[in-house]
Amino acid sequence: MTTYAEIYRRSLADPAGFWAEQAEGIDWIRRFDRVLDDSRPPFYRWFVGGVLNTCWNAVDRHIERGRGDQTAIIYDSAMTGDKRWITYRELRELVARFAGVLRRQGIGKGDRVIVYMPMVPEAVIAMLACARIGAIHSVVFGGFAAHELAARIDDAQPKLVVSASCGLEPGRIVPYKPLLDRAISISRHKPERCILLQRPQAQATMVPGRDLDWQEEMAGAEPVDCVPVAATDPLYILYTSGTTGQPKGIVRDHGGHAVALHWSMRNIYGVEPGEVYWAASDVGWVVGHSYIVYGPLIHGNTTVLYEGKPVGTPDAGAFWRVISEHRVAALFTAPTAFRAIKKEDPEGRLVRRYDLSRFRTLFLAGERCDPDTLLWAQAKLGVPVIDHWWQTETGWAICANPVGIELLPIKPGSCSLPMPGYDLRILDENGADVPAGQMGAIALRLPLPPGTLPTLWNADERYLQSYLSRYPGHYLTGDAGYRDADGYVFVMSRTDDVINVAGHRLSTGQMEEVLAAHPDVAECAVIGVADELKGELPLAFVVLKAGVTRDHEVVRRELVEQVRDRIGPVAAFRLVAIVNRLPKTRSGKILRGTMKRIADSTPWKMPATIDDPLILDEIAEALRSLGYARQASRLDG
Ligand code: COA
Ligand code: AMP
């Protein structure tokens, strides 16, 4: 038997040999000439010269190999009660026809298509149809506001947008069309066409000459075959939060992506083709791309597309119902979902109502998993709970416990060990490796393995600046953490302005930009404060301009509304402290870290460089009025 340690060692010693072997799991139209092109560091390319089609690998090939009647997608909407089982054969028919719809609108290789859709099968069909014809999709999460959509339209410059009339959230219908229309009205780039799926819960008003109806277009469409695409061509762009208001367009290629995801399904998630795999996320996030759509389908699994929440749809047993009804073998979700379930059903009574005998493993990622949540889930479910760590940029796990190879000892609080190809380093300020047990910046020595980002969309320079310039020869993850004596990795916090709210990645810098645009705001700082349910919540300190005499409550409401309107409800922005001044260093840097420690009641030290120490008393007072900093204690007296 080959152990994790042997596989990992080999992947670093002989990356080309290792990944060439894994590439056998993929159907190539033309085999690659070179596994790794390292002729232009720090830019690396995998499977150069290779030609394939990702949609073929995710759909068509399974029919050729006898899986045509196997369910590819189980759609389960806890919001409407709808359920649909789509076989691989039916999926090919739907995807090939929608590819025909796109082709008829002049979409071809390299053209961008934005997909702004809720969790319905048509979202997956649209993604796969793009892959089929070599178009580049960019899926935008439904919880983002029109401005965010507009920013992505301007950056990706799509010819066409695929959307739906609405999304469904507990207690409310979210009409997507007004958001889409508004986004297109404010974007500089104007897509030529929009294709709208009308859902029965809301009817979208169509713009004549621009908007087309999904059903009508599908009715008259000719199916289209898979086209050959270079392994190094982009499959998709997925925007994620960086430190500024301008989101980063993470690029994913075809070849490396297909190889890495295929490898991960058996080795990390421990599932065999034909088994049911469920990632309870959203197609708008990277987890949705990799593990609702591409990973399970490329591997010949049945994937579950769940429209609903872990609680309230209708209760905290929703996940157990889906697992038992659809015979799920592995579930992947965010720790926040389990915190929500634990809050509603601390004894796990609902778990016992369902037959979970086929369920083998729970995987958690998207945010730090507190040991309490992991141990609770493990005790209630009686299966291993695997915390694994990754990012939109990497597309698959950097660190995990590869249960398909061997189940390594689980250490709560740790995301276990690096996966093949990830040469992980914990570095100090000067780029030197720190000893075990000591915190540092987590960096990955280049090259990164297949499936990770080759660059940012139309922004090579930003890619270099954001990720590769801090420690030459390394990719900067933006996370800080440490390794223990066994090499287990503990990811503790971000080192930049990114926060994680209910597993959703958000930029405090972006929120600051939105708040600063309010006419009464002189300056502001947003930090992430600890939250029992969502992990973190954004909290803003706002200094009003001199002479502003308006009621603070009114200003506060306007600021909350402004963030919801500009970024979206997903920001969960509600906490605003209006203060007279912000604490700064003598050189003018806002002391966000100190404010966060005070808010979270983590012992804090007075920074030696602070301009005026008294300001922190006012900050602590403002935090206490919002229910934070109750036990804040200063270490140095
Ligand atoms: N379209 C429109 N609005 C959306 C949306 C979508 N796709 N997704 C979320 N929202 C809205 C919600 O309705 C809510 O609005 P509100 O402020 O009016 O209530 C807001 O965005 C925040 O949503 P959410 O973060 O989902 O919080 P919640 O309080 O509704 O639910 C949890 C809390 C823990 C149940 C929920 O966050 C959850 O299921 N998290 C799992 C996280 C996850 O899957 N992460 C993906 C990475 S693996
Ligand atoms: P995203 O790009 O949205 O997937 O967010 C990636 C970020 O989420 C990482 O950089 C981490 O900060 C955080 N994250 C994801 N998974 C974990 C984990 N298992 N443990 C700690 N942090 C995590």
XYZ file of C-alpha atoms and ligand atoms in Angstrom:
708
model
C 0.000 0.000 0.000
C 1.250 3.469 -0.782
C 1.053 5.830 2.141
C 0.240 9.511 2.204
C 3.849 10.273 3.157
C 5.203 8.384 0.139
C 2.753 10.019 -2.260
C 3.446 13.484 -0.902
C 7.215 13.034 -1.043
C 7.053 11.768 -4.602
C 4.835 14.672 -5.716
C 7.532 17.143 -4.655
C 10.534 15.115 -5.795
C 9.106 14.303 -9.224
C 6.151 16.577 -9.958
C 6.140 15.857 -13.680
C 6.142 12.095 -13.172
C 3.551 12.221 -10.445
C 1.065 14.437 -12.296
C 1.588 12.681 -15.630
C 0.356 9.522 -13.908
C -2.668 11.303 -12.481
C -3.429 12.708 -15.946
C -4.293 9.143 -16.981
C -7.645 9.662 -15.268
C -8.623 12.206 -17.901
C -9.578 11.728 -21.564
C -7.234 13.729 -23.785
C -7.957 14.541 -27.406
C -4.238 15.146 -27.802
C -1.774 14.146 -25.137
C 0.348 16.967 -23.698
C 3.934 17.531 -24.820
C 5.153 18.732 -21.456
C 3.697 18.079 -18.026
C 5.078 21.283 -16.499
C 6.279 24.272 -18.448
C 8.609 26.139 -16.117
C 10.340 28.181 -18.795
C 8.817 31.492 -17.702
C 8.914 31.621 -13.887
C 7.079 32.748 -11.851
C 4.405 31.829 -14.413
C 3.956 28.069 -14.735
C 1.740 26.048 -17.052
C 0.578 22.440 -16.693
C 0.026 19.924 -19.495
C 1.281 22.189 -22.258
C 0.299 21.025 -25.734
C -2.518 18.912 -24.319
C -5.983 19.201 -25.827
C -9.168 18.063 -24.089
C -12.716 19.076 -23.352
C -13.789 19.469 -19.730
C -17.473 18.902 -20.538
C -16.607 15.652 -22.315
C -14.754 14.511 -19.230
C -17.597 15.556 -16.921
C -20.507 14.233 -18.975
C -20.149 12.476 -22.342
C -17.422 10.006 -21.480
C -19.470 8.482 -18.677
C -22.218 7.587 -21.153
C -19.680 5.913 -23.412
C -18.569 3.876 -20.412
C -22.004 2.679 -19.369
C -23.060 5.317 -16.867
C -25.687 6.902 -19.135
C -28.554 5.869 -16.882
C -26.796 6.780 -13.661
C -28.079 9.938 -12.004
C -25.574 12.712 -12.544
C -27.423 15.437 -10.625
C -29.964 15.183 -7.855
C -31.667 18.521 -7.489
C -33.326 18.908 -4.111
C -34.964 22.195 -3.242
C -35.926 22.518 0.393
C -37.364 25.892 -0.612
C -39.988 24.589 -3.038
C -40.097 20.853 -2.336
C -39.039 20.176 -5.952
C -36.789 17.220 -6.664
C -35.263 16.216 -9.970
C -33.024 13.355 -10.948
C -30.997 14.011 -14.109
C -29.099 11.087 -15.605
C -25.795 11.518 -17.401
C -27.602 10.897 -20.697
C -30.208 13.553 -19.953
C -27.514 15.913 -18.785
C -25.638 15.514 -22.065
C -28.819 16.272 -23.996
C -29.542 19.414 -21.962
C -25.967 20.664 -22.011
C -25.505 19.997 -25.738
C -28.732 21.868 -26.494
C -27.833 24.810 -24.311
C -24.431 24.878 -25.989
C -26.424 25.158 -29.229
C -28.333 28.105 -27.764
C -25.068 29.824 -26.916
C -23.562 29.041 -30.313
C -26.612 30.559 -32.038
C -25.931 33.769 -30.139
C -22.436 33.834 -31.546
C -20.658 32.551 -28.452
C -17.459 30.686 -29.223
C -14.073 29.817 -27.814
C -12.692 32.377 -25.383
C -15.903 34.426 -25.168
C -17.022 35.198 -21.640
C -20.465 34.307 -20.303
C -21.629 35.461 -16.881
C -23.886 33.068 -15.004
C -25.917 34.846 -12.301
C -28.212 32.134 -11.035
C -29.646 30.519 -7.953
C -29.153 26.851 -7.086
C -31.054 25.283 -9.971
C -29.833 22.607 -12.429
C -29.826 25.189 -15.212
C -26.883 26.915 -13.515
C -24.826 23.719 -13.865
C -26.101 23.185 -17.410
C -25.012 26.712 -18.370
C -21.535 26.169 -16.904
C -21.038 22.853 -18.670
C -22.401 24.255 -21.941
C -19.746 26.976 -21.836
C -17.069 24.353 -21.191
C -18.435 22.341 -24.113
C -17.784 25.110 -26.625
C -14.671 26.560 -25.005
C -16.417 29.694 -23.730
C -15.240 31.011 -20.348
C -17.890 31.183 -17.662
C -17.896 33.481 -14.714
C -20.475 32.595 -12.111
C -21.586 35.391 -9.792
C -23.090 34.501 -6.414
C -26.755 35.487 -6.056
C -26.256 37.210 -2.703
C -24.190 39.974 -4.319
C -25.754 43.323 -5.168
C -26.003 44.988 -8.574
C -22.768 46.971 -8.128
C -20.780 43.817 -7.511
C -22.319 42.196 -10.560
C -21.518 45.325 -12.581
C -17.869 45.225 -11.429
C -17.627 41.651 -12.684
C -19.345 42.499 -15.975
C -16.852 45.300 -16.539
C -13.873 43.110 -15.784
C -14.910 39.937 -17.603
C -16.643 41.761 -20.498
C -19.138 38.993 -21.233
C -21.004 38.838 -24.528
C -23.896 37.184 -22.765
C -25.397 36.761 -19.288
C -27.411 33.739 -18.192
C -29.732 34.435 -15.295
C -33.031 33.496 -13.694
C -36.068 35.414 -12.585
C -35.387 34.844 -8.900
C -33.583 33.146 -6.079
C -35.354 31.844 -3.007
C -34.290 32.728 0.505
C -36.208 31.701 3.615
C -39.223 33.976 3.866
C -38.510 35.948 0.722
C -38.189 35.736 -3.011
C -35.110 37.539 -4.340
C -35.914 38.895 -7.816
C -32.679 38.666 -9.796
C -33.822 40.471 -12.918
C -34.027 43.986 -11.424
C -30.506 43.450 -10.041
C -29.275 42.298 -13.435
C -30.933 45.211 -15.252
C -29.445 47.658 -12.781
C -26.006 46.083 -13.074
C -26.103 46.387 -16.860
C -27.300 49.987 -16.615
C -24.328 50.976 -14.450
C -21.634 48.846 -16.092
C -19.482 50.371 -18.810
C -19.429 47.130 -20.760
C -22.851 46.079 -22.097
C -23.500 42.383 -22.754
C -25.320 41.846 -26.034
C -27.758 39.218 -24.768
C -29.315 37.884 -21.590
C -30.938 34.479 -21.353
C -33.494 34.252 -18.564
C -34.865 31.199 -16.856
C -38.355 32.057 -15.649
C -39.045 30.379 -12.329
C -42.677 30.022 -11.261
C -42.103 32.093 -8.110
C -41.385 35.332 -10.012
C -41.750 36.525 -13.572
C -38.888 38.567 -15.010
C -39.731 41.490 -17.279
C -37.840 41.053 -20.503
C -35.981 43.778 -22.387
C -37.034 43.406 -26.040
C -34.135 42.860 -28.411
C -31.748 41.891 -25.593
C -33.393 39.280 -23.404
C -34.258 35.745 -24.440
C -36.302 33.089 -22.663
C -34.416 29.923 -21.633
C -37.260 27.525 -22.458
C -38.035 29.085 -25.826
C -34.389 29.054 -26.844
C -33.921 25.452 -25.720
C -36.999 24.328 -27.660
C -35.470 25.331 -30.966
C -31.824 24.562 -30.286
C -29.547 22.158 -32.129
C -27.286 20.053 -29.900
C -23.613 20.873 -30.222
C -20.627 18.556 -29.702
C -17.610 19.136 -27.491
C -14.887 21.237 -29.105
C -11.155 20.620 -28.557
C -9.683 23.079 -26.069
C -6.052 23.612 -25.043
C -5.218 22.368 -21.551
C -3.887 25.824 -20.738
C -6.951 27.735 -21.952
C -9.216 29.255 -19.306
C -12.278 27.259 -18.284
C -13.607 29.897 -15.955
C -13.009 33.124 -14.101
C -14.222 33.295 -10.530
C -14.067 36.608 -8.730
C -13.063 36.717 -5.106
C -12.471 39.401 -2.518
C -9.077 40.971 -2.264
C -7.956 43.912 -0.212
C -9.642 46.547 -2.364
C -13.089 47.081 -3.836
C -11.912 45.616 -7.130
C -12.463 41.846 -6.962
C -9.745 39.507 -8.224
C -10.606 37.395 -11.257
C -9.156 33.980 -10.460
C -8.448 32.090 -13.694
C -8.800 28.307 -13.882
C -7.403 26.303 -16.777
C -8.898 23.161 -18.324
C -6.172 20.531 -18.072
C -4.666 21.008 -14.632
C -8.108 21.545 -13.160
C -9.537 18.317 -14.556
C -6.520 16.274 -13.433
C -6.368 17.713 -9.905
C -10.102 17.447 -9.232
C -10.245 13.917 -10.576
C -7.366 12.938 -8.291
C -8.981 14.599 -5.263
C -12.305 12.755 -5.449
C -10.921 9.356 -4.636
C -7.819 10.308 -2.689
C -9.082 13.149 -0.522
C -12.822 12.504 -0.393
C -12.588 8.736 -0.567
C -15.505 8.191 -2.936
C -15.805 5.758 -5.826
C -17.485 6.577 -9.156
C -21.234 5.964 -8.879
C -21.443 7.076 -5.241
C -23.419 10.122 -4.136
C -21.361 13.122 -3.154
C -22.811 16.320 -1.751
C -21.209 19.721 -1.357
C -23.724 21.904 0.475
C -22.442 25.177 -0.868
C -23.470 27.396 -3.771
C -22.374 27.264 -7.397
C -21.315 30.905 -6.954
C -18.388 29.920 -4.711
C -15.298 27.913 -5.515
C -16.589 24.972 -3.462
C -19.583 24.911 -5.776
C -17.414 25.009 -8.903
C -15.052 22.288 -7.775
C -17.289 20.029 -5.711
C -20.883 20.534 -6.787
C -20.052 20.607 -10.486
C -16.680 19.609 -11.865
C -15.077 17.239 -9.324
C -17.959 14.806 -8.807
C -19.006 14.859 -12.460
C -15.501 14.371 -13.848
C -15.163 11.442 -11.459
C -18.521 9.872 -12.444
C -20.242 10.485 -9.121
C -23.793 11.607 -8.500
C -23.772 15.169 -7.230
C -26.456 16.754 -5.057
C -27.581 20.281 -5.856
C -29.350 21.485 -2.728
C -31.346 24.695 -2.633
C -31.909 25.438 1.036
C -30.210 26.078 4.337
C -28.948 23.826 7.109
C -31.592 25.189 9.478
C -35.073 26.607 9.001
C -35.805 24.745 5.749
C -37.723 23.400 7.578
C -35.551 22.469 10.561
C -32.085 21.503 11.741
C -32.605 18.004 10.336
C -32.525 19.223 6.714
C -29.011 17.885 6.073
C -29.819 14.498 7.616
C -32.925 14.222 5.451
C -30.906 14.850 2.288
C -28.151 12.436 3.331
C -30.565 9.617 4.073
C -32.966 10.225 1.187
C -30.249 10.422 -1.453
C -27.814 7.946 0.129
C -25.013 10.447 0.399
C -21.563 8.960 1.074
C -19.665 12.207 1.716
C -20.825 15.700 2.647
C -18.753 18.836 2.294
C -19.914 22.065 3.922
C -18.729 25.018 6.011
C -18.345 24.839 9.812
C -20.863 27.680 10.130
C -23.588 25.339 8.875
C -22.779 22.951 11.707
C -22.686 25.743 14.254
C -26.176 26.700 13.088
C -27.400 23.095 13.408
C -25.766 22.663 16.820
C -27.438 25.827 18.081
C -30.896 24.604 17.081
C -30.459 20.955 18.010
C -27.638 20.731 20.550
C -28.470 17.164 21.515
C -28.547 16.045 17.895
C -32.045 14.592 18.343
C -32.925 15.081 14.689
C -29.878 13.076 13.586
C -31.373 9.979 15.113
C -34.545 10.235 13.019
C -32.718 9.411 9.809
C -30.899 6.437 8.392
C -27.355 7.666 7.852
C -25.850 4.211 7.424
C -24.317 5.012 4.024
C -22.743 8.211 5.216
C -18.988 7.812 5.720
C -17.249 11.167 6.020
C -17.943 14.829 6.722
C -15.624 17.445 5.220
C -15.493 21.018 6.457
C -13.772 24.031 4.888
C -14.246 27.667 4.012
C -13.284 29.083 7.388
C -11.410 28.017 10.487
C -13.162 25.122 12.179
C -13.293 25.516 15.938
C -12.527 22.208 17.716
C -15.904 22.284 19.571
C -17.850 22.179 16.333
C -15.689 19.409 14.901
C -15.982 17.273 18.029
C -19.734 17.863 18.228
C -20.230 16.778 14.609
C -18.033 13.734 15.121
C -19.932 12.659 18.251
C -23.385 13.142 16.743
C -22.664 11.605 13.350
C -20.221 8.901 14.373
C -18.049 9.437 11.286
C -14.639 11.079 10.794
C -14.886 14.843 10.423
C -12.184 16.247 8.185
C -11.209 19.899 8.372
C -9.433 20.879 5.166
C -8.072 24.186 4.034
C -8.099 25.822 0.627
C -8.910 28.998 -1.240
C -10.644 30.188 -4.379
C -7.165 30.639 -5.803
C -6.106 27.015 -5.355
C -9.405 25.419 -6.424
C -8.763 22.319 -4.314
C -7.355 21.484 -0.903
C -3.923 22.756 0.118
C -4.106 20.747 3.342
C -6.383 17.842 4.129
C -6.618 14.426 5.632
C -6.665 12.216 2.525
C -9.134 9.565 3.666
C -9.014 7.798 0.304
C -5.295 7.125 0.774
C -5.331 6.609 4.528
C -7.168 8.244 7.388
C -4.475 10.040 9.346
C -5.014 10.868 13.019
C -7.454 13.770 13.331
C -6.309 16.753 15.376
C -9.179 19.176 16.018
C -8.155 22.718 15.080
C -5.791 21.504 12.369
C -6.462 21.047 8.664
C -3.925 18.168 8.767
C -1.162 17.911 6.168
C -0.259 19.363 2.767
C -1.655 17.674 -0.318
C 0.529 16.573 -3.241
C 2.344 19.371 -4.991
C 1.910 21.899 -2.195
C 5.343 22.665 -0.750
C 4.146 24.483 2.342
C 6.329 26.841 4.342
C 5.702 28.895 7.444
C 7.831 31.999 7.112
C 8.875 34.886 9.303
C 9.100 38.536 8.269
C 12.402 37.904 6.497
C 11.308 34.836 4.624
C 13.058 32.323 6.884
C 11.311 29.100 7.956
C 10.035 29.326 11.523
C 10.349 26.390 13.939
C 7.411 24.095 14.771
C 4.865 25.704 17.075
C 5.672 29.240 15.952
C 3.209 31.361 13.982
C 4.164 32.758 10.618
C 2.878 33.600 7.164
C 1.854 30.505 5.229
C 3.485 30.429 1.810
C 3.715 27.796 -0.902
C 6.891 27.286 -2.847
C 6.418 27.609 -6.598
C 5.346 25.961 -8.764
C 1.883 25.354 -7.410
C 0.301 22.039 -8.409
C -2.163 21.626 -11.312
C -5.629 23.123 -10.841
C -4.387 26.229 -9.034
C -4.595 29.702 -10.536
C -2.127 30.374 -13.372
C -2.816 34.132 -13.079
C -5.580 36.735 -12.625
C -7.864 37.592 -15.506
C -6.161 40.245 -17.655
C -4.008 41.191 -14.690
C -0.636 39.425 -14.669
C 0.937 42.326 -12.824
C -1.683 42.272 -10.070
C -1.160 38.525 -9.770
C 2.564 39.096 -9.222
C 1.995 41.939 -6.787
C -0.748 40.246 -4.760
C 0.711 36.797 -4.408
C 4.296 36.436 -5.580
C 6.179 39.574 -4.604
C 6.197 39.277 -0.773
C 8.400 36.156 -0.724
C 10.086 35.654 -4.121
C 9.661 32.094 -5.379
C 6.602 31.579 -3.187
C 2.853 32.052 -3.396
C 1.537 34.027 -0.433
C -1.662 32.449 0.855
C -2.703 35.464 2.944
C -3.221 33.115 5.880
C -1.139 32.859 9.034
C -0.632 29.765 11.126
C 1.825 27.222 12.457
C 2.868 23.597 12.226
C 3.102 21.272 15.177
C 5.880 18.776 15.791
C 4.121 16.210 13.544
C 3.891 18.693 10.689
C 0.148 19.249 11.127
C -0.878 22.675 9.902
C -3.035 25.051 11.961
C -4.479 27.942 9.944
C -5.356 30.647 12.435
C -6.120 33.950 10.714
C -5.735 36.099 7.630
C -2.852 38.505 7.333
C -4.761 40.909 5.088
C -8.102 42.704 4.979
C -10.087 39.584 4.158
C -12.664 38.318 6.643
C -14.802 35.222 6.603
C -18.504 35.638 7.344
C -20.482 32.379 7.443
C -17.902 30.802 5.138
C -18.232 33.706 2.707
C -15.035 35.565 1.916
C -15.374 39.344 2.142
C -13.059 42.317 2.010
C -13.092 44.850 4.843
C -11.203 47.229 2.545
C -14.091 47.086 0.125
C -16.597 47.835 2.894
C -14.447 50.777 3.954
C -14.570 52.114 0.394
C -18.370 51.905 0.418
C -18.670 53.599 3.832
C -16.196 56.338 2.907
C -18.456 57.251 -0.019
C -21.181 58.377 2.401
C -21.236 62.198 2.468
C -21.101 62.385 6.288
C -18.135 60.049 6.748
C -14.684 61.523 7.337
C -12.888 58.220 7.847
C -13.619 54.674 8.857
C -12.138 51.266 9.613
C -13.824 47.890 9.311
C -12.664 44.860 11.277
C -13.963 41.299 11.579
C -15.181 40.510 15.102
C -15.663 36.972 16.398
C -19.195 35.622 16.097
C -20.468 32.369 17.543
C -22.555 31.471 14.510
C -20.911 33.069 11.487
C -17.297 32.872 12.656
C -16.787 36.555 11.985
C -18.966 39.612 11.449
C -17.898 42.945 9.998
C -17.877 45.873 12.444
C -17.245 49.445 11.326
C -15.776 52.345 13.274
C -16.875 55.545 11.640
C -15.719 59.121 12.261
C -18.180 61.698 11.001
C -17.128 64.908 9.304
C -16.871 67.979 11.527
C -20.165 69.825 11.644
C -22.376 66.806 10.958
C -25.257 67.140 13.412
C -27.624 64.498 12.019
C -29.018 61.845 14.306
C -26.390 59.101 14.602
C -29.038 56.413 14.404
C -30.143 57.705 11.002
C -26.563 57.803 9.702
C -25.976 54.305 11.020
C -29.045 52.973 9.198
C -27.953 54.672 5.987
C -24.512 53.101 6.246
C -25.961 49.628 6.793
C -28.262 50.122 3.826
C -25.414 51.424 1.671
C -23.302 48.294 2.231
C -26.290 46.037 1.569
C -27.046 47.973 -1.590
C -23.454 48.102 -2.881
C -22.049 44.748 -1.799
C -25.120 42.678 -0.966
C -26.973 41.019 1.904
C -24.260 38.368 2.083
C -21.961 40.896 3.798
C -24.237 40.641 6.884
C -23.195 44.186 7.751
C -25.066 45.599 10.751
C -22.526 46.748 13.368
C -21.513 50.410 13.263
C -19.754 52.343 16.039
C -19.643 56.085 15.530
C -16.523 57.382 17.281
C -14.681 60.702 17.487
C -11.302 59.421 16.356
C -9.579 56.253 15.179
C -6.507 54.886 16.955
C -3.422 55.291 14.783
C 0.304 54.874 14.883
C 2.411 57.993 14.783
C 2.868 57.388 11.057
C -0.913 57.359 10.568
C -1.621 53.613 10.228
C -4.981 52.615 11.716
C -4.542 50.043 14.490
C -7.131 47.555 13.245
C -5.443 44.577 14.893
C -5.569 46.168 18.353
C -9.227 47.103 17.899
C -10.002 43.528 16.910
C -8.288 42.118 19.982
C -10.223 44.491 22.230
C -13.506 43.614 20.487
C -12.884 39.871 20.812
C -11.738 40.248 24.449
C -8.373 38.749 23.507
C -5.671 40.094 25.836
C -4.023 43.039 24.087
C -0.955 45.219 24.460
C -0.753 48.953 24.035
C 1.145 49.390 20.746
C 4.401 51.219 21.328
C 3.830 53.321 18.246
C 0.336 54.556 19.139
C -0.258 58.244 18.648
C -2.756 58.801 21.488
C -3.432 55.881 23.870
C -6.607 57.464 25.256
C -8.467 56.842 22.009
C -8.539 53.138 22.804
C -10.720 53.830 25.873
C -13.296 55.397 23.615
C -13.055 52.483 21.182
C -13.572 49.955 23.995
C -16.568 51.929 25.253
C -18.126 52.009 21.754
C -17.533 48.273 21.408
C -19.149 47.542 24.761
C -22.260 49.452 23.689
C -22.507 47.003 20.751
C -22.083 44.002 23.040
C -18.358 43.401 22.391
C -15.164 43.850 24.430
C -16.938 42.791 27.623
C -13.855 41.055 29.004
C -11.161 42.995 27.230
C -7.981 43.018 29.261
C -4.721 44.825 28.682
C -1.606 42.757 29.164
C 0.779 45.544 30.046
C -1.222 47.005 32.914
N -29.213 35.193 -2.974
C -29.712 36.271 -2.311
N -29.497 36.530 -1.016
C -28.723 35.672 -0.338
C -28.155 34.525 -0.944
C -28.426 34.311 -2.320
N -27.904 33.279 -2.981
N -27.459 33.864 -0.024
C -27.565 34.545 1.124
N -28.343 35.627 0.939
C -28.748 36.620 1.945
C -29.553 35.971 3.041
O -30.933 35.928 2.730
C -29.295 36.903 4.219
O -30.094 38.065 4.023
P -30.778 38.851 5.254
O -29.696 39.729 5.776
O -31.864 39.609 4.600
O -31.239 37.832 6.237
C -27.837 37.341 4.000
O -27.579 37.129 2.591
C -26.821 36.531 4.800
O -26.971 35.161 4.396
P -26.294 33.915 5.103
O -24.836 34.156 5.249
O -26.721 32.688 4.388
O -26.853 33.950 6.578
P -28.198 33.410 7.161
O -28.312 34.105 8.481
O -29.311 33.505 6.204
O -27.872 31.850 7.410
C -26.299 30.072 7.866
C -26.820 31.446 8.289
C -25.171 29.658 8.791
C -27.430 29.072 7.952
C -25.780 30.169 6.434
O -24.813 31.170 6.382
C -25.225 28.918 5.846
O -25.881 28.002 5.475
N -23.908 28.887 5.657
C -23.230 27.825 4.975
C -22.137 28.531 4.288
C -21.726 27.995 2.993
O -22.367 27.194 2.403
N -20.589 28.523 2.553
C -20.020 28.215 1.281
C -18.585 27.869 1.396
S -18.352 26.132 1.699
P -12.354 31.221 -0.179
O -11.420 31.748 -1.203
O -13.672 31.906 -0.157
O -12.482 29.729 -0.238
O -11.714 31.561 1.226
C -10.435 31.103 1.515
C -10.028 31.496 2.900
O -10.930 30.912 3.856
C -8.675 30.969 3.289
O -7.627 31.777 2.808
C -8.759 30.940 4.797
O -8.576 32.219 5.339
C -10.199 30.523 5.014
N -10.289 29.075 5.168
C -10.785 28.187 4.290
N -10.750 26.941 4.780
C -10.190 27.018 6.004
C -9.843 26.069 7.030
N -10.113 24.776 6.892
N -9.248 26.522 8.145
C -8.967 27.833 8.299
N -9.283 28.774 7.390
C -9.879 28.386 6.253
